[in-house]
Every structure is written in structure tokens, then in C-alpha cells.
Amino acid sequence: YYIACAKRLDWGYVDHPPLSIALLTATRATLGDSLLALRLPAAGAAALTVFLTGLIARALGAGRGGQLLAALAMAVAPQLLAMSSFFSMNALELAIWALLQWLAVRLLLGGAPHLWLVFGLVAGLGLLNKYSVGLFAAAFVAGLLCTPQRRLLATPWLGLGGALALLVFAPHLWWQHANGWPTLEFMANATATKNVHLGPLEFLAGQVTLAHPLAAPLWLAGLAGLCVAPRFAALRPLGIAYLVAFAILVAQGGKVYYLSPIYPVLFATGATWLAAAAQARAWRWPLPLAAGLLLVGGLVTAPLAIPILPPASHVAYAAAIGLGPPRMENNRQAALPQHIADRYGWQELADAVAIAADRLPPAERARAVVLGRNYGEAGAVEVLGDGLPRAISGHNSYWMWGPGELHPDDPVIVIGLDPARLAEAFTSVEVVTTAHCEWCMPYERDLPISLARGLRRPLDELWRQLKRFI
């Protein structure tokens, strides 16, 4: 789907802003379409996130041991490993939040006021990647208002930084306005029907899992330090920012991983506190012990976050150690966690569609389209289906791209829809084959591939009914 978006560069899409797509376009233009090339930006963003976590610890006064411990905690976090193993805006989000936290620490510790301009520029770019940067900015301002550091709000540099962020973000806002604010509809639908709503304790348990259970003492100590320790009094706004962001996400039914980008500053603070406590007592063992536990624990959980095991081995391994990701969506779950299961079945789907397309005479095949229920199916046909008819869908940005030229007598290859339901819209429906995959998500398993002809109703009416922003 991201590659499909990259073929249609714009200032916005239904379910994400344009920055990640622009980066993907540049990557494909310079490095090609290999998996290594496509995933390199995500891996680079993860490396930058780890480096910035150590840099934050350094800004807090940690020595080399504390800096390395903070960076290691970030490096083994299952959420970072999972998100950096494929291209998406989420991997970039981790690095952008980490950079904003480093700038926030610098400002809170008396850095030059003009750093607000840099903060605004990074925030603006972050908003062009994912709106969640607005959550961090709002939570940080709330933290400033609740502490004596509110004096920083009086500087004109902050206003200039905010104006710069808005200027950078403005083209996307204009795109939203021009297209009827589709992302607001998308977000409302996702919150109402797609996302799992968790209570505070369940949401907290999800944080422990995604940041790594063995790292919990470190980031909880960091949070406590930011909130109450005299040593970190100047950084109190960041502790309050965590609590505010946590409360907002729980209240709005946000996914558990939405809070994951805020952990660099917590890891850095916890590692700085541990290093200082050990130094005060002339103890040499706390940092090596903590690092050793995190390293071993990270090796244990890494196969759950990244697809380094065959599917059957992954399922057996997860059952053996009794760990798995928190549930985030209201879908029937697969044997594999969703972020891995979603990588299976796409080539099999494209191959099944090819069987149906091969049934068509050349003249009909040239006019045919493939209708997918969602952007994953349409994207698989468009990217993996060499020579297949044009893919369309009513899902998210594919709906905005429209059905193109489609006449009532043109054949439509339909993925996954009930043939009985199709008969209401077409005069002729034939199930040609079934797309089977063993390890994909249940709603992508054993999909009928139908050949439909004779559209019964006007295309614009049907297209309005197919619209699905979620």
C-alpha cells in the first residue's frame, strides 16, 4: 500500500501524512525495490533512536556506562525491533520523538532559546509523518504549565518555533481541507470500531510488554525520577508529559503502541539515576548486571518481535515462553502476532487473481479491474501481480483514487466478497478459485476469487457504497 501511495505522490493520504511516502519514493528512486532497500530507512530510524537515547542520558549527566545502558534498553525494546523490521511511518516516529525529547531536555536544562526553532522544525516534520507528534507537544506544554518551567513559555522563540511547525505542516492541512478532512473520518471510525479499548491497568501492562518486561524497573525509575526526584526537578515537565499522554490515550482508546516513542527519555533518566546511585556507593556491579539482564532478555524476546523463526517455530516458541504482544485491534487473531501475520499470503493472493485473469480473453482482460476489500489486497495485486489488471478498492486512499474508467460490461475480478452479495450488484458472478494462506490473518484466509460481469447499478452509486475509511 505504501508503494502504491508512492506511485501517487500527494500532500496527504486518508490514513497518513506524506513524509514517509516521500522518503519511500526517494528510497525506491535511489536504491531500488529490494527488501533491503525498502527496509533500510526503518532500520536507520531505529539506530538513530538508540543513539539519541544514549545522547539524552549524556545530556542528563550520565557517564559512558549510563549512556550505554540507556541505549541498550532502547535497542532491545520489542516495539522498536518490530517497527524497524519493515517500512512504515511508525519507525520514523520513534526517531522523531526521540529527537524532540533530546531537544526538550536541552531546553529544560538551560539550552539556548533558539533551540525552540529546531524543536518547531522537527515537530513540523514529525506532523508530516504522523499526527502523534501533536500528542507529545501538547503533553509537554501541559508539563511546562504545571511546573516553574512555565517561564519557558514566555520566550518569543517558542512562538516562532510553533509558527515554523505550522508552516511546515500547512501544505498537508490545505490538502485535508481541499479533500473534506478524510483523516478525521478515518480516525473516528478506527476509534469507534477498530481499536481495542483498554483500561489503565491493561494499558500499563501493554507498556511493560512493548518496552520489555526486564526494562520496566529502569523506565519506571526514570518516570519516578522525572516526577519527584530533586536531581531531575528541571525535567519535571517530561514526567508530567508521560502521565498526560498516558491518560489521553487511555481515554481515547488509543492503541498500546502509540505511547512507545516516549520511552527514550525514561530509559535515559533511569539509567542516569542507576549510574549515579552505583557511583555514590562505589558499586561496580549494578550497571553490568542491568546490561547483562537486558541483553539476555532482549535475545529471548527478539524472535517474538522480528520474523527470524519459521512460522510454526515462532508459534511454538511464543507458547513456550508465554509472551506475546498485547491485542490492539478488534479482529480475530492469527496464530502469529498481527505484525508478522500481516506479511503472509500476499503473493498467494496475487497468484490466485492471476488464475482468474487468465480466464479472460485478451480484449476483456485489457478492460478488467481487480476489486480488493482493503488496501492490502489491492496493493498486493498492484505491486506483486505482474501484468494483472488494474487494482481498485473502496478502502482509504484507494477509494479517493477512484475506480477509473469502468463500463457496466467490463469484467471485475473480486477478492474475498460473498458471491451472494456480489449477485446483488452484478448480473453474472462466477467463483473461479480460492486464495489460501496458512499463516496470514484470518480475514485474509481462504478468500473466494470471483469473476463478476454486468454491473446492475450506476458506478458512482456503487463506489459511494464501497467507501471505507478505517
GROMACS .gro file of C-alpha atoms in nm:
model
  470
    1TYR     CA    1   0.000   0.000   0.000
    2TYR     CA    2   0.285   0.239   0.078
    3ILE     CA    3   0.440   0.162  -0.260
    4ALA     CA    4   0.103   0.228  -0.422
    5CYS     CA    5   0.092   0.562  -0.240
    6ALA     CA    6   0.446   0.638  -0.357
    7LYS     CA    7   0.326   0.599  -0.716
    8ARG     CA    8   0.071   0.873  -0.646
    9LEU     CA    9   0.267   1.143  -0.465
   10ASP     CA   10   0.046   1.392  -0.290
   11TRP     CA   11   0.040   1.617   0.016
   12GLY     CA   12  -0.172   1.368   0.204
   13TYR     CA   13  -0.348   1.034   0.221
   14VAL     CA   14  -0.655   0.917   0.409
   15ASP     CA   15  -0.462   0.732   0.679
   16HIS     CA   16  -0.127   0.912   0.696
   17PRO     CA   17   0.052   1.237   0.608
   18PRO     CA   18   0.302   1.245   0.320
   19LEU     CA   19   0.653   1.245   0.470
   20SER     CA   20   0.702   0.869   0.492
   21ILE     CA   21   0.575   0.830   0.135
   22ALA     CA   22   0.816   1.096   0.010
   23LEU     CA   23   1.102   0.912   0.183
   24LEU     CA   24   0.990   0.582   0.032
   25THR     CA   25   0.978   0.742  -0.312
   26ALA     CA   26   1.333   0.871  -0.272
   27THR     CA   27   1.449   0.531  -0.146
   28ARG     CA   28   1.300   0.349  -0.443
   29ALA     CA   29   1.446   0.603  -0.685
   30THR     CA   30   1.798   0.570  -0.545
   31LEU     CA   31   1.822   0.217  -0.404
   32GLY     CA   32   1.553   0.020  -0.587
   33ASP     CA   33   1.278  -0.210  -0.464
   34SER     CA   34   1.469  -0.488  -0.289
   35LEU     CA   35   1.361  -0.575   0.065
   36LEU     CA   36   1.695  -0.449   0.193
   37ALA     CA   37   1.645  -0.114   0.023
   38LEU     CA   38   1.283  -0.075   0.130
   39ARG     CA   39   1.358  -0.157   0.493
   40LEU     CA   40   1.681   0.039   0.524
   41PRO     CA   41   1.512   0.369   0.629
   42ALA     CA   42   1.327   0.192   0.911
   43ALA     CA   43   1.646   0.027   1.032
   44GLY     CA   44   1.825   0.362   1.014
   45ALA     CA   45   1.548   0.527   1.214
   46ALA     CA   46   1.582   0.257   1.481
   47ALA     CA   47   1.958   0.310   1.501
   48LEU     CA   48   1.905   0.685   1.535
   49THR     CA   49   1.651   0.626   1.813
   50VAL     CA   50   1.901   0.414   2.006
   51PHE     CA   51   2.176   0.672   1.958
   52LEU     CA   52   1.951   0.957   2.071
   53THR     CA   53   1.853   0.764   2.383
   54GLY     CA   54   2.219   0.749   2.481
   55LEU     CA   55   2.258   1.115   2.390
   56ILE     CA   56   1.972   1.208   2.623
   57ALA     CA   57   2.143   1.017   2.905
   58ARG     CA   58   2.461   1.210   2.830
   59ALA     CA   59   2.271   1.540   2.850
   60LEU     CA   60   2.142   1.429   3.190
   61GLY     CA   61   2.498   1.380   3.314
   62ALA     CA   62   2.536   1.004   3.274
   63GLY     CA   63   2.881   0.867   3.204
   64ARG     CA   64   2.960   0.617   2.934
   65GLY     CA   65   2.815   0.326   3.133
   66GLY     CA   66   2.483   0.502   3.189
   67GLN     CA   67   2.466   0.610   2.826
   68LEU     CA   68   2.528   0.257   2.703
   69LEU     CA   69   2.269   0.113   2.942
   70ALA     CA   70   2.004   0.359   2.823
   71ALA     CA   71   2.083   0.285   2.458
   72LEU     CA   72   2.077  -0.091   2.523
   73ALA     CA   73   1.736  -0.069   2.691
   74MET     CA   74   1.601   0.106   2.383
   75ALA     CA   75   1.773  -0.135   2.145
   76VAL     CA   76   1.613  -0.448   2.295
   77ALA     CA   77   1.262  -0.299   2.328
   78PRO     CA   78   1.029  -0.533   2.134
   79GLN     CA   79   0.835  -0.238   1.994
   80LEU     CA   80   1.147  -0.084   1.840
   81LEU     CA   81   1.256  -0.418   1.693
   82ALA     CA   82   0.912  -0.487   1.550
   83MET     CA   83   0.860  -0.144   1.397
   84SER     CA   84   1.209  -0.123   1.249
   85SER     CA   85   1.179  -0.455   1.064
   86PHE     CA   86   0.954  -0.313   0.791
   87PHE     CA   87   0.894   0.026   0.634
   88SER     CA   88   0.621   0.241   0.784
   89MET     CA   89   0.574   0.581   0.940
   90ASN     CA   90   0.595   0.420   1.285
   91ALA     CA   91   0.968   0.355   1.266
   92LEU     CA   92   1.028   0.717   1.167
   93GLU     CA   93   0.801   0.830   1.451
   94LEU     CA   94   1.028   0.668   1.710
   95ALA     CA   95   1.330   0.866   1.590
   96ILE     CA   96   1.138   1.194   1.563
   97TRP     CA   97   1.002   1.168   1.918
   98ALA     CA   98   1.349   1.079   2.047
   99LEU     CA   99   1.495   1.387   1.878
  100LEU     CA  100   1.221   1.606   2.027
  101GLN     CA  101   1.291   1.463   2.372
  102TRP     CA  102   1.661   1.539   2.339
  103LEU     CA  103   1.579   1.896   2.237
  104ALA     CA  104   1.330   1.924   2.525
  105VAL     CA  105   1.597   1.811   2.773
  106ARG     CA  106   1.842   2.065   2.633
  107LEU     CA  107   1.585   2.344   2.667
  108LEU     CA  108   1.482   2.245   3.019
  109LEU     CA  109   1.845   2.237   3.129
  110GLY     CA  110   1.905   2.592   3.011
  111GLY     CA  111   1.989   2.544   2.644
  112ALA     CA  112   1.985   2.838   2.403
  113PRO     CA  113   1.630   2.963   2.342
  114HIS     CA  114   1.676   2.943   1.966
  115LEU     CA  115   1.655   2.563   2.007
  116TRP     CA  116   1.278   2.621   2.003
  117LEU     CA  117   1.317   2.689   1.630
  118VAL     CA  118   1.480   2.349   1.585
  119PHE     CA  119   1.211   2.194   1.803
  120GLY     CA  120   0.944   2.355   1.583
  121LEU     CA  121   1.107   2.237   1.262
  122VAL     CA  122   1.136   1.879   1.389
  123ALA     CA  123   0.778   1.890   1.521
  124GLY     CA  124   0.650   2.015   1.187
  125LEU     CA  125   0.829   1.738   1.001
  126GLY     CA  126   0.703   1.494   1.262
  127LEU     CA  127   0.345   1.603   1.197
  128LEU     CA  128   0.405   1.544   0.828
  129ASN     CA  129   0.499   1.189   0.924
  130LYS     CA  130   0.234   1.109   1.187
  131TYR     CA  131  -0.005   1.324   1.387
  132SER     CA  132   0.102   1.167   1.716
  133VAL     CA  133   0.378   1.428   1.743
  134GLY     CA  134   0.096   1.664   1.837
  135LEU     CA  135   0.027   1.441   2.139
  136PHE     CA  136   0.385   1.479   2.261
  137ALA     CA  137   0.385   1.854   2.201
  138ALA     CA  138   0.056   1.900   2.386
  139ALA     CA  139   0.165   1.680   2.676
  140PHE     CA  140   0.498   1.864   2.701
  141VAL     CA  141   0.324   2.203   2.710
  142ALA     CA  142   0.093   2.068   2.982
  143GLY     CA  143   0.400   1.962   3.176
  144LEU     CA  144   0.552   2.307   3.141
  145LEU     CA  145   0.231   2.470   3.265
  146CYS     CA  146   0.232   2.252   3.576
  147THR     CA  147   0.586   2.342   3.685
  148PRO     CA  148   0.803   2.651   3.736
  149GLN     CA  149   0.946   2.577   3.393
  150ARG     CA  150   0.637   2.751   3.257
  151ARG     CA  151   0.866   3.053   3.230
  152LEU     CA  152   0.997   2.894   2.908
  153LEU     CA  153   0.657   2.955   2.752
  154ALA     CA  154   0.714   3.330   2.772
  155THR     CA  155   1.006   3.334   2.530
  156PRO     CA  156   0.925   3.458   2.179
  157TRP     CA  157   1.140   3.176   2.043
  158LEU     CA  158   0.872   2.924   2.142
  159GLY     CA  159   0.612   3.115   1.943
  160LEU     CA  160   0.846   3.129   1.646
  161GLY     CA  161   0.908   2.756   1.676
  162GLY     CA  162   0.534   2.690   1.683
  163ALA     CA  163   0.485   2.910   1.379
  164LEU     CA  164   0.760   2.722   1.195
  165ALA     CA  165   0.596   2.389   1.280
  166LEU     CA  166   0.264   2.515   1.146
  167LEU     CA  167   0.430   2.648   0.831
  168VAL     CA  168   0.591   2.310   0.760
  169PHE     CA  169   0.263   2.130   0.829
  170ALA     CA  170   0.045   2.378   0.635
  171PRO     CA  171   0.052   2.205   0.292
  172HIS     CA  172  -0.095   1.891   0.445
  173LEU     CA  173  -0.361   2.092   0.628
  174TRP     CA  174  -0.456   2.252   0.298
  175TRP     CA  175  -0.479   1.906   0.139
  176GLN     CA  176  -0.709   1.791   0.421
  177HIS     CA  177  -0.930   2.098   0.372
  178ALA     CA  178  -0.943   2.054  -0.004
  179ASN     CA  179  -1.043   1.688   0.030
  180GLY     CA  180  -1.306   1.722   0.302
  181TRP     CA  181  -1.088   1.624   0.601
  182PRO     CA  182  -1.085   1.249   0.526
  183THR     CA  183  -0.841   1.167   0.805
  184LEU     CA  184  -1.085   1.290   1.069
  185GLU     CA  185  -1.339   1.038   0.938
  186PHE     CA  186  -1.071   0.767   0.932
  187MET     CA  187  -0.966   0.837   1.292
  188ALA     CA  188  -1.324   0.846   1.420
  189ASN     CA  189  -1.406   0.514   1.255
  190ALA     CA  190  -1.088   0.348   1.384
  191THR     CA  191  -1.151   0.464   1.739
  192ALA     CA  192  -1.515   0.356   1.732
  193THR     CA  193  -1.487   0.013   1.572
  194LYS     CA  194  -1.129  -0.099   1.505
  195ASN     CA  195  -0.912  -0.027   1.810
  196VAL     CA  196  -0.932  -0.230   2.129
  197HIS     CA  197  -1.016  -0.002   2.423
  198LEU     CA  198  -0.814  -0.089   2.732
  199GLY     CA  199  -0.841   0.023   3.092
  200PRO     CA  200  -0.546   0.193   3.264
  201LEU     CA  201  -0.403  -0.128   3.414
  202GLU     CA  202  -0.429  -0.320   3.085
  203PHE     CA  203  -0.273  -0.027   2.900
  204LEU     CA  204   0.010  -0.018   3.155
  205ALA     CA  205   0.064  -0.393   3.117
  206GLY     CA  206   0.095  -0.337   2.744
  207GLN     CA  207   0.364  -0.076   2.804
  208VAL     CA  208   0.561  -0.325   3.013
  209THR     CA  209   0.540  -0.580   2.732
  210LEU     CA  210   0.631  -0.349   2.444
  211ALA     CA  211   0.919  -0.179   2.628
  212HIS     CA  212   1.041  -0.522   2.754
  213PRO     CA  213   0.945  -0.667   3.094
  214LEU     CA  214   1.305  -0.664   3.219
  215ALA     CA  215   1.336  -0.295   3.129
  216ALA     CA  216   1.032  -0.199   3.337
  217PRO     CA  217   1.231  -0.122   3.656
  218LEU     CA  218   1.456   0.109   3.456
  219TRP     CA  219   1.185   0.318   3.289
  220LEU     CA  220   0.963   0.319   3.597
  221ALA     CA  221   1.257   0.451   3.798
  222GLY     CA  222   1.309   0.708   3.524
  223LEU     CA  223   0.946   0.813   3.542
  224ALA     CA  224   0.958   0.840   3.921
  225GLY     CA  225   1.278   1.040   3.898
  226LEU     CA  226   1.129   1.283   3.649
  227CYS     CA  227   0.820   1.327   3.865
  228VAL     CA  228   0.963   1.354   4.218
  229ALA     CA  229   1.344   1.338   4.240
  230PRO     CA  230   1.515   1.671   4.327
  231ARG     CA  231   1.802   1.577   4.093
  232PHE     CA  232   1.566   1.590   3.794
  233ALA     CA  233   1.346   1.879   3.909
  234ALA     CA  234   1.424   2.082   3.596
  235LEU     CA  235   1.294   1.793   3.385
  236ARG     CA  236   0.966   1.755   3.573
  237PRO     CA  237   0.760   1.863   3.265
  238LEU     CA  238   0.870   1.548   3.083
  239GLY     CA  239   0.749   1.324   3.366
  240ILE     CA  240   0.415   1.503   3.366
  241ALA     CA  241   0.408   1.477   2.986
  242TYR     CA  242   0.424   1.097   3.013
  243LEU     CA  243   0.132   1.089   3.256
  244VAL     CA  244  -0.073   1.327   3.042
  245ALA     CA  245  -0.008   1.131   2.722
  246PHE     CA  246  -0.089   0.804   2.902
  247ALA     CA  247  -0.420   0.945   3.028
  248ILE     CA  248  -0.517   1.086   2.687
  249LEU     CA  249  -0.452   0.758   2.507
  250VAL     CA  250  -0.646   0.555   2.763
  251ALA     CA  251  -0.938   0.798   2.749
  252GLN     CA  252  -0.945   0.800   2.367
  253GLY     CA  253  -0.898   0.425   2.324
  254GLY     CA  254  -0.559   0.460   2.155
  255LYS     CA  255  -0.352   0.154   2.070
  256VAL     CA  256  -0.094   0.043   2.324
  257TYR     CA  257   0.200   0.114   2.095
  258TYR     CA  258   0.101   0.479   2.047
  259LEU     CA  259   0.295   0.562   2.367
  260SER     CA  260   0.608   0.367   2.271
  261PRO     CA  261   0.800   0.667   2.128
  262ILE     CA  262   0.819   0.838   2.469
  263TYR     CA  263   1.047   0.581   2.631
  264PRO     CA  264   1.390   0.716   2.528
  265VAL     CA  265   1.377   0.989   2.795
  266LEU     CA  266   1.253   0.741   3.059
  267PHE     CA  267   1.527   0.490   2.980
  268ALA     CA  268   1.786   0.768   2.984
  269THR     CA  269   1.666   0.904   3.318
  270GLY     CA  270   1.651   0.560   3.476
  271ALA     CA  271   2.000   0.471   3.355
  272THR     CA  272   2.136   0.805   3.477
  273TRP     CA  273   1.982   0.751   3.821
  274LEU     CA  274   2.116   0.394   3.844
  275ALA     CA  275   2.466   0.501   3.739
  276ALA     CA  276   2.468   0.784   3.993
  277ALA     CA  277   2.342   0.558   4.273
  278ALA     CA  278   2.607   0.298   4.197
  279GLN     CA  279   2.883   0.559   4.184
  280ALA     CA  280   2.774   0.709   4.516
  281ARG     CA  281   2.816   0.368   4.681
  282ALA     CA  282   3.129   0.276   4.486
  283TRP     CA  283   2.945  -0.024   4.343
  284ARG     CA  284   3.066  -0.153   4.011
  285TRP     CA  285   2.816  -0.432   3.960
  286PRO     CA  286   2.474  -0.260   3.906
  287LEU     CA  287   2.538  -0.135   3.552
  288PRO     CA  288   2.694  -0.458   3.418
  289LEU     CA  289   2.422  -0.663   3.586
  290ALA     CA  290   2.145  -0.450   3.440
  291ALA     CA  291   2.308  -0.454   3.097
  292GLY     CA  292   2.353  -0.830   3.111
  293LEU     CA  293   1.990  -0.888   3.207
  294LEU     CA  294   1.868  -0.660   2.928
  295LEU     CA  295   2.093  -0.824   2.672
  296VAL     CA  296   1.985  -1.177   2.763
  297GLY     CA  297   1.623  -1.071   2.790
  298GLY     CA  298   1.643  -0.895   2.455
  299LEU     CA  299   1.779  -1.208   2.289
  300VAL     CA  300   1.493  -1.408   2.439
  301THR     CA  301   1.220  -1.175   2.314
  302ALA     CA  302   1.373  -1.075   1.978
  303PRO     CA  303   1.220  -1.375   1.792
  304LEU     CA  304   0.876  -1.254   1.902
  305ALA     CA  305   0.932  -0.908   1.756
  306ILE     CA  306   1.104  -0.986   1.427
  307PRO     CA  307   1.037  -1.277   1.187
  308ILE     CA  308   1.360  -1.472   1.232
  309LEU     CA  309   1.186  -1.805   1.302
  310PRO     CA  310   0.970  -2.012   1.065
  311PRO     CA  311   0.602  -1.959   1.146
  312ALA     CA  312   0.546  -2.293   1.321
  313SER     CA  313   0.862  -2.245   1.527
  314HIS     CA  314   0.753  -1.892   1.618
  315VAL     CA  315   0.418  -2.017   1.748
  316ALA     CA  316   0.584  -2.294   1.949
  317TYR     CA  317   0.848  -2.058   2.090
  318ALA     CA  318   0.592  -1.796   2.194
  319ALA     CA  319   0.386  -2.064   2.368
  320ALA     CA  320   0.694  -2.200   2.544
  321ILE     CA  321   0.798  -1.867   2.698
  322GLY     CA  322   0.442  -1.743   2.749
  323LEU     CA  323   0.486  -1.398   2.598
  324GLY     CA  324   0.303  -1.219   2.322
  325PRO     CA  325   0.207  -0.869   2.211
  326PRO     CA  326  -0.099  -0.701   2.361
  327ARG     CA  327  -0.412  -0.712   2.149
  328MET     CA  328  -0.472  -0.384   1.967
  329GLU     CA  329  -0.748  -0.441   1.709
  330ASN     CA  330  -1.095  -0.595   1.716
  331ASN     CA  331  -1.009  -0.871   1.470
  332ARG     CA  332  -0.995  -1.245   1.510
  333GLN     CA  333  -0.631  -1.312   1.584
  334ALA     CA  334  -0.397  -1.542   1.395
  335ALA     CA  335  -0.157  -1.794   1.540
  336LEU     CA  336   0.117  -1.542   1.467
  337PRO     CA  337   0.108  -1.187   1.609
  338GLN     CA  338  -0.056  -0.946   1.367
  339HIS     CA  339   0.259  -0.751   1.279
  340ILE     CA  340   0.410  -1.078   1.147
  341ALA     CA  341   0.093  -1.249   1.019
  342ASP     CA  342   0.025  -0.943   0.803
  343ARG     CA  343   0.336  -1.029   0.600
  344TYR     CA  344   0.197  -1.360   0.477
  345GLY     CA  345  -0.038  -1.450   0.196
  346TRP     CA  346   0.009  -1.162  -0.047
  347GLN     CA  347   0.191  -1.349  -0.322
  348GLU     CA  348  -0.058  -1.636  -0.294
  349LEU     CA  349  -0.336  -1.380  -0.335
  350ALA     CA  350  -0.178  -1.227  -0.644
  351ASP     CA  351  -0.128  -1.575  -0.791
  352ALA     CA  352  -0.496  -1.662  -0.732
  353VAL     CA  353  -0.605  -1.340  -0.901
  354ALA     CA  354  -0.381  -1.431  -1.195
  355ILE     CA  355  -0.575  -1.757  -1.237
  356ALA     CA  356  -0.898  -1.560  -1.273
  357ALA     CA  357  -0.735  -1.307  -1.507
  358ASP     CA  358  -0.609  -1.586  -1.731
  359ARG     CA  359  -0.970  -1.692  -1.788
  360LEU     CA  360  -1.037  -1.370  -1.974
  361PRO     CA  361  -0.978  -1.320  -2.349
  362PRO     CA  362  -0.711  -1.055  -2.419
  363ALA     CA  363  -0.967  -0.788  -2.514
  364GLU     CA  364  -1.165  -0.837  -2.190
  365ARG     CA  365  -0.852  -0.864  -1.977
  366ALA     CA  366  -0.739  -0.525  -2.104
  367ARG     CA  367  -1.062  -0.372  -1.972
  368ALA     CA  368  -1.086  -0.569  -1.647
  369VAL     CA  369  -1.019  -0.442  -1.294
  370VAL     CA  370  -0.946  -0.622  -0.968
  371LEU     CA  371  -1.158  -0.513  -0.671
  372GLY     CA  372  -0.995  -0.568  -0.330
  373ARG     CA  373  -1.178  -0.537   0.000
  374ASN     CA  374  -0.889  -0.346   0.155
  375TYR     CA  375  -0.568  -0.165   0.063
  376GLY     CA  376  -0.358  -0.473   0.144
  377GLU     CA  377  -0.534  -0.681  -0.120
  378ALA     CA  378  -0.534  -0.402  -0.378
  379GLY     CA  379  -0.170  -0.324  -0.302
  380ALA     CA  380  -0.070  -0.689  -0.339
  381VAL     CA  381  -0.227  -0.705  -0.683
  382GLU     CA  382  -0.073  -0.374  -0.789
  383VAL     CA  383   0.280  -0.444  -0.662
  384LEU     CA  384   0.316  -0.822  -0.680
  385GLY     CA  385   0.081  -0.906  -0.966
  386ASP     CA  386   0.298  -0.876  -1.275
  387GLY     CA  387   0.074  -0.796  -1.569
  388LEU     CA  388  -0.252  -0.822  -1.374
  389PRO     CA  389  -0.545  -0.587  -1.441
  390ARG     CA  390  -0.564  -0.257  -1.255
  391ALA     CA  391  -0.641  -0.283  -0.882
  392ILE     CA  392  -0.912  -0.074  -0.715
  393SER     CA  393  -1.061  -0.071  -0.366
  394GLY     CA  394  -1.301   0.129  -0.152
  395HIS     CA  395  -1.056   0.128   0.137
  396ASN     CA  396  -0.883   0.450   0.248
  397SER     CA  397  -0.675   0.623  -0.019
  398TYR     CA  398  -0.766   0.367  -0.284
  399TRP     CA  399  -1.123   0.499  -0.261
  400MET     CA  400  -1.002   0.854  -0.318
  401TRP     CA  401  -0.804   0.740  -0.623
  402GLY     CA  402  -1.134   0.622  -0.769
  403PRO     CA  403  -1.236   0.332  -0.996
  404GLY     CA  404  -1.107   0.493  -1.314
  405GLU     CA  405  -1.265   0.402  -1.645
  406LEU     CA  406  -1.504   0.117  -1.579
  407HIS     CA  407  -1.803   0.040  -1.802
  408PRO     CA  408  -2.102  -0.176  -1.697
  409ASP     CA  409  -1.995  -0.465  -1.922
  410ASP     CA  410  -1.629  -0.467  -1.811
  411PRO     CA  411  -1.529  -0.777  -1.611
  412VAL     CA  412  -1.443  -0.729  -1.244
  413ILE     CA  413  -1.225  -0.977  -1.053
  414VAL     CA  414  -1.343  -0.955  -0.695
  415ILE     CA  415  -1.136  -1.062  -0.394
  416GLY     CA  416  -1.300  -1.206  -0.086
  417LEU     CA  417  -1.657  -1.079  -0.114
  418ASP     CA  418  -1.953  -1.314  -0.067
  419PRO     CA  419  -2.079  -1.428  -0.411
  420ALA     CA  420  -2.438  -1.389  -0.291
  421ARG     CA  421  -2.371  -1.026  -0.206
  422LEU     CA  422  -2.200  -0.974  -0.540
  423ALA     CA  423  -2.507  -1.107  -0.721
  424GLU     CA  424  -2.695  -0.802  -0.594
  425ALA     CA  425  -2.458  -0.575  -0.787
  426PHE     CA  426  -2.373  -0.788  -1.095
  427THR     CA  427  -2.582  -0.997  -1.334
  428SER     CA  428  -2.322  -1.275  -1.350
  429VAL     CA  429  -2.092  -1.400  -1.074
  430GLU     CA  430  -1.858  -1.700  -1.101
  431VAL     CA  431  -1.621  -1.817  -0.827
  432VAL     CA  432  -1.303  -1.909  -1.013
  433THR     CA  433  -1.063  -2.011  -0.735
  434THR     CA  434  -0.969  -1.957  -0.371
  435ALA     CA  435  -0.668  -1.770  -0.233
  436HIS     CA  436  -0.530  -1.979   0.052
  437CYS     CA  437  -0.263  -1.890   0.304
  438GLU     CA  438  -0.181  -2.075   0.622
  439TRP     CA  439  -0.018  -1.808   0.837
  440CYS     CA  440  -0.189  -1.483   0.740
  441MET     CA  441  -0.459  -1.304   0.937
  442PRO     CA  442  -0.790  -1.498   0.948
  443TYR     CA  443  -0.975  -1.237   0.740
  444GLU     CA  444  -0.724  -1.290   0.456
  445ARG     CA  445  -0.752  -1.671   0.461
  446ASP     CA  446  -0.938  -1.883   0.203
  447LEU     CA  447  -1.072  -1.590   0.003
  448PRO     CA  448  -1.303  -1.659  -0.293
  449ILE     CA  449  -1.179  -1.503  -0.617
  450SER     CA  450  -1.485  -1.426  -0.828
  451LEU     CA  451  -1.534  -1.308  -1.184
  452ALA     CA  452  -1.826  -1.066  -1.198
  453ARG     CA  453  -1.991  -0.914  -1.505
  454GLY     CA  454  -2.282  -0.686  -1.583
  455LEU     CA  455  -2.293  -0.404  -1.331
  456ARG     CA  456  -2.654  -0.358  -1.224
  457ARG     CA  457  -2.635  -0.007  -1.081
  458PRO     CA  458  -2.452   0.317  -1.171
  459LEU     CA  459  -2.082   0.307  -1.093
  460ASP     CA  460  -2.082   0.626  -0.886
  461GLU     CA  461  -2.357   0.482  -0.663
  462LEU     CA  462  -2.165   0.158  -0.612
  463TRP     CA  463  -1.843   0.347  -0.542
  464ARG     CA  464  -2.009   0.553  -0.270
  465GLN     CA  465  -2.126   0.232  -0.105
  466LEU     CA  466  -1.777   0.083  -0.118
  467LYS     CA  467  -1.620   0.373   0.070
  468ARG     CA  468  -1.449   0.253   0.388
  469PHE     CA  469  -1.217   0.483   0.583
  470ILE     CA  470  -1.080   0.282   0.874
   0.00000   0.00000   0.00000
